[in-house]
């Protein structure tokens, strides 16, 4: 599977960004898709997951009410709309695809290059 994340950038605290992730190398319409992030000096952590139907989502507590995950199965893509960004959201953001529990656990052997999000306070 190939994963290409985009949409990151530098934004002021309180601002918004929309991340995109395009997948290729397979048909992932029946799999959950998720977002992860790795901040400076931190381990990679789970951020959000969406079911293959798009009807079920889950988020890490720190982003609930601020981030929204969505997907477009026709484009094999997943998105992360981030609002009210905080300095602690600064990280490299990654996407991945797999079974629901696998996404929650972040148990993947390969990752894309990620997209950098920097929030200035």
PDB file of C-alpha atoms in Angstrom:
ATOM      1  CA  UNK A   1       0.000   0.000   0.000  1.00  0.00           C
ATOM      2  CA  UNK A   2       1.174   3.492  -0.825  1.00  0.00           C
ATOM      3  CA  UNK A   3       0.156   6.373   1.422  1.00  0.00           C
ATOM      4  CA  UNK A   4       0.622  10.030   0.498  1.00  0.00           C
ATOM      5  CA  UNK A   5      -0.283  12.627   3.113  1.00  0.00           C
ATOM      6  CA  UNK A   6      -0.630  16.320   2.288  1.00  0.00           C
ATOM      7  CA  UNK A   7      -2.125  19.548   3.528  1.00  0.00           C
ATOM      8  CA  UNK A   8       0.133  20.327   6.446  1.00  0.00           C
ATOM      9  CA  UNK A   9       1.678  23.705   7.082  1.00  0.00           C
ATOM     10  CA  UNK A  10       2.301  26.496   9.537  1.00  0.00           C
ATOM     11  CA  UNK A  11      -0.779  27.925  11.233  1.00  0.00           C
ATOM     12  CA  UNK A  12      -1.436  30.172  14.188  1.00  0.00           C
ATOM     13  CA  UNK A  13      -3.093  28.831  17.309  1.00  0.00           C
ATOM     14  CA  UNK A  14      -6.854  28.806  16.844  1.00  0.00           C
ATOM     15  CA  UNK A  15      -6.523  28.268  13.117  1.00  0.00           C
ATOM     16  CA  UNK A  16      -7.618  25.370  10.914  1.00  0.00           C
ATOM     17  CA  UNK A  17      -6.102  22.932   8.453  1.00  0.00           C
ATOM     18  CA  UNK A  18      -7.437  20.082   6.341  1.00  0.00           C
ATOM     19  CA  UNK A  19      -5.175  17.121   5.802  1.00  0.00           C
ATOM     20  CA  UNK A  20      -5.596  14.655   2.949  1.00  0.00           C
ATOM     21  CA  UNK A  21      -4.310  11.135   2.474  1.00  0.00           C
ATOM     22  CA  UNK A  22      -4.405   9.345  -0.849  1.00  0.00           C
ATOM     23  CA  UNK A  23      -3.947   5.584  -0.890  1.00  0.00           C
ATOM     24  CA  UNK A  24      -3.054   3.301  -3.753  1.00  0.00           C
ATOM     25  CA  UNK A  25      -1.902  -0.235  -4.324  1.00  0.00           C
ATOM     26  CA  UNK A  26      -5.150  -1.906  -3.350  1.00  0.00           C
ATOM     27  CA  UNK A  27      -8.874  -1.555  -2.764  1.00  0.00           C
ATOM     28  CA  UNK A  28      -9.321  -0.233   0.739  1.00  0.00           C
ATOM     29  CA  UNK A  29     -12.996   0.551   0.623  1.00  0.00           C
ATOM     30  CA  UNK A  30     -13.819  -2.206   3.134  1.00  0.00           C
ATOM     31  CA  UNK A  31     -11.158  -1.173   5.649  1.00  0.00           C
ATOM     32  CA  UNK A  32     -11.028   1.398   8.392  1.00  0.00           C
ATOM     33  CA  UNK A  33      -8.741   4.360   7.863  1.00  0.00           C
ATOM     34  CA  UNK A  34      -6.984   6.384  10.486  1.00  0.00           C
ATOM     35  CA  UNK A  35      -4.771   9.325  11.301  1.00  0.00           C
ATOM     36  CA  UNK A  36      -1.774   9.331  13.615  1.00  0.00           C
ATOM     37  CA  UNK A  37       0.781  11.914  14.689  1.00  0.00           C
ATOM     38  CA  UNK A  38       4.269  12.112  16.096  1.00  0.00           C
ATOM     39  CA  UNK A  39       5.232  15.253  17.953  1.00  0.00           C
ATOM     40  CA  UNK A  40       8.795  16.376  18.684  1.00  0.00           C
ATOM     41  CA  UNK A  41      10.452  13.911  21.020  1.00  0.00           C
ATOM     42  CA  UNK A  42       7.293  11.830  21.290  1.00  0.00           C
ATOM     43  CA  UNK A  43       6.157   8.453  20.074  1.00  0.00           C
ATOM     44  CA  UNK A  44       3.615   8.195  17.297  1.00  0.00           C
ATOM     45  CA  UNK A  45       0.069   8.230  18.640  1.00  0.00           C
ATOM     46  CA  UNK A  46      -3.395   7.440  17.360  1.00  0.00           C
ATOM     47  CA  UNK A  47      -5.527  10.485  16.492  1.00  0.00           C
ATOM     48  CA  UNK A  48      -8.693   9.361  14.701  1.00  0.00           C
ATOM     49  CA  UNK A  49     -10.283   6.402  12.921  1.00  0.00           C
ATOM     50  CA  UNK A  50     -13.228   6.017  10.551  1.00  0.00           C
ATOM     51  CA  UNK A  51     -15.017   2.822   9.562  1.00  0.00           C
ATOM     52  CA  UNK A  52     -15.239   1.693   5.945  1.00  0.00           C
ATOM     53  CA  UNK A  53     -18.855   2.904   5.769  1.00  0.00           C
ATOM     54  CA  UNK A  54     -17.947   6.249   7.268  1.00  0.00           C
ATOM     55  CA  UNK A  55     -20.664   5.887   9.883  1.00  0.00           C
ATOM     56  CA  UNK A  56     -18.429   5.132  12.850  1.00  0.00           C
ATOM     57  CA  UNK A  57     -15.578   7.300  14.107  1.00  0.00           C
ATOM     58  CA  UNK A  58     -13.388   7.568  17.184  1.00  0.00           C
ATOM     59  CA  UNK A  59     -10.848  10.118  18.370  1.00  0.00           C
ATOM     60  CA  UNK A  60      -8.158  10.517  20.961  1.00  0.00           C
ATOM     61  CA  UNK A  61      -9.594  12.601  23.805  1.00  0.00           C
ATOM     62  CA  UNK A  62      -7.278  15.553  23.173  1.00  0.00           C
ATOM     63  CA  UNK A  63      -8.806  16.269  19.746  1.00  0.00           C
ATOM     64  CA  UNK A  64     -12.486  15.464  20.354  1.00  0.00           C
ATOM     65  CA  UNK A  65     -14.684  18.367  19.332  1.00  0.00           C
ATOM     66  CA  UNK A  66     -11.879  19.953  17.291  1.00  0.00           C
ATOM     67  CA  UNK A  67     -10.922  17.376  14.643  1.00  0.00           C
ATOM     68  CA  UNK A  68     -13.205  15.600  12.170  1.00  0.00           C
ATOM     69  CA  UNK A  69     -12.210  12.578  10.119  1.00  0.00           C
ATOM     70  CA  UNK A  70     -13.942  11.776   6.843  1.00  0.00           C
ATOM     71  CA  UNK A  71     -13.339   9.605   3.806  1.00  0.00           C
ATOM     72  CA  UNK A  72     -14.148   9.314   0.115  1.00  0.00           C
ATOM     73  CA  UNK A  73     -14.179   5.668  -0.916  1.00  0.00           C
ATOM     74  CA  UNK A  74     -14.415   6.542  -4.588  1.00  0.00           C
ATOM     75  CA  UNK A  75     -11.035   8.239  -4.258  1.00  0.00           C
ATOM     76  CA  UNK A  76      -9.527   5.818  -1.703  1.00  0.00           C
ATOM     77  CA  UNK A  77      -8.824   8.872   0.403  1.00  0.00           C
ATOM     78  CA  UNK A  78      -9.196   9.963   4.002  1.00  0.00           C
ATOM     79  CA  UNK A  79      -9.234  13.498   5.383  1.00  0.00           C
ATOM     80  CA  UNK A  80      -8.704  15.200   8.723  1.00  0.00           C
ATOM     81  CA  UNK A  81     -10.289  18.584   9.281  1.00  0.00           C
ATOM     82  CA  UNK A  82      -8.568  20.240  12.221  1.00  0.00           C
ATOM     83  CA  UNK A  83      -9.957  23.338  13.903  1.00  0.00           C
ATOM     84  CA  UNK A  84      -9.027  25.410  16.950  1.00  0.00           C
ATOM     85  CA  UNK A  85      -5.470  24.158  16.614  1.00  0.00           C
ATOM     86  CA  UNK A  86      -3.196  24.301  19.637  1.00  0.00           C
ATOM     87  CA  UNK A  87       0.584  24.311  19.948  1.00  0.00           C
ATOM     88  CA  UNK A  88       0.429  20.763  21.284  1.00  0.00           C
ATOM     89  CA  UNK A  89      -1.028  19.641  17.952  1.00  0.00           C
ATOM     90  CA  UNK A  90       2.347  20.326  16.335  1.00  0.00           C
ATOM     91  CA  UNK A  91       3.482  17.030  14.848  1.00  0.00           C
ATOM     92  CA  UNK A  92       4.022  15.040  11.711  1.00  0.00           C
ATOM     93  CA  UNK A  93       0.680  13.542  10.747  1.00  0.00           C
ATOM     94  CA  UNK A  94       0.367  10.125   9.114  1.00  0.00           C
ATOM     95  CA  UNK A  95      -2.494   8.046   7.762  1.00  0.00           C
ATOM     96  CA  UNK A  96      -2.918   4.319   7.453  1.00  0.00           C
ATOM     97  CA  UNK A  97      -5.531   1.706   6.567  1.00  0.00           C
ATOM     98  CA  UNK A  98      -6.537  -1.633   8.079  1.00  0.00           C
ATOM     99  CA  UNK A  99      -8.953  -3.376  10.384  1.00  0.00           C
ATOM    100  CA  UNK A 100     -10.614  -1.186  13.041  1.00  0.00           C
ATOM    101  CA  UNK A 101      -8.640  -2.653  15.961  1.00  0.00           C
ATOM    102  CA  UNK A 102      -5.411  -2.519  13.972  1.00  0.00           C
ATOM    103  CA  UNK A 103      -5.906   1.181  13.319  1.00  0.00           C
ATOM    104  CA  UNK A 104      -6.694   1.867  16.971  1.00  0.00           C
ATOM    105  CA  UNK A 105      -3.489   0.090  17.975  1.00  0.00           C
ATOM    106  CA  UNK A 106      -1.415   1.679  15.219  1.00  0.00           C
ATOM    107  CA  UNK A 107       0.124  -1.698  14.414  1.00  0.00           C
ATOM    108  CA  UNK A 108       1.517  -1.117  10.944  1.00  0.00           C
ATOM    109  CA  UNK A 109       4.799  -2.157   9.354  1.00  0.00           C
ATOM    110  CA  UNK A 110       4.909   0.653   6.808  1.00  0.00           C
ATOM    111  CA  UNK A 111       4.028   4.322   6.806  1.00  0.00           C
ATOM    112  CA  UNK A 112       3.975   7.209   4.369  1.00  0.00           C
ATOM    113  CA  UNK A 113       6.231  10.231   4.635  1.00  0.00           C
ATOM    114  CA  UNK A 114       3.707  12.179   6.677  1.00  0.00           C
ATOM    115  CA  UNK A 115       2.837  15.864   6.542  1.00  0.00           C
ATOM    116  CA  UNK A 116       4.171  18.422   9.007  1.00  0.00           C
ATOM    117  CA  UNK A 117       1.729  20.537  10.999  1.00  0.00           C
ATOM    118  CA  UNK A 118       3.223  23.378  12.998  1.00  0.00           C
ATOM    119  CA  UNK A 119       1.037  25.497  15.255  1.00  0.00           C
ATOM    120  CA  UNK A 120       2.519  28.759  16.459  1.00  0.00           C
ATOM    121  CA  UNK A 121       1.285  30.275  19.705  1.00  0.00           C
TER     122      UNK A 121
END
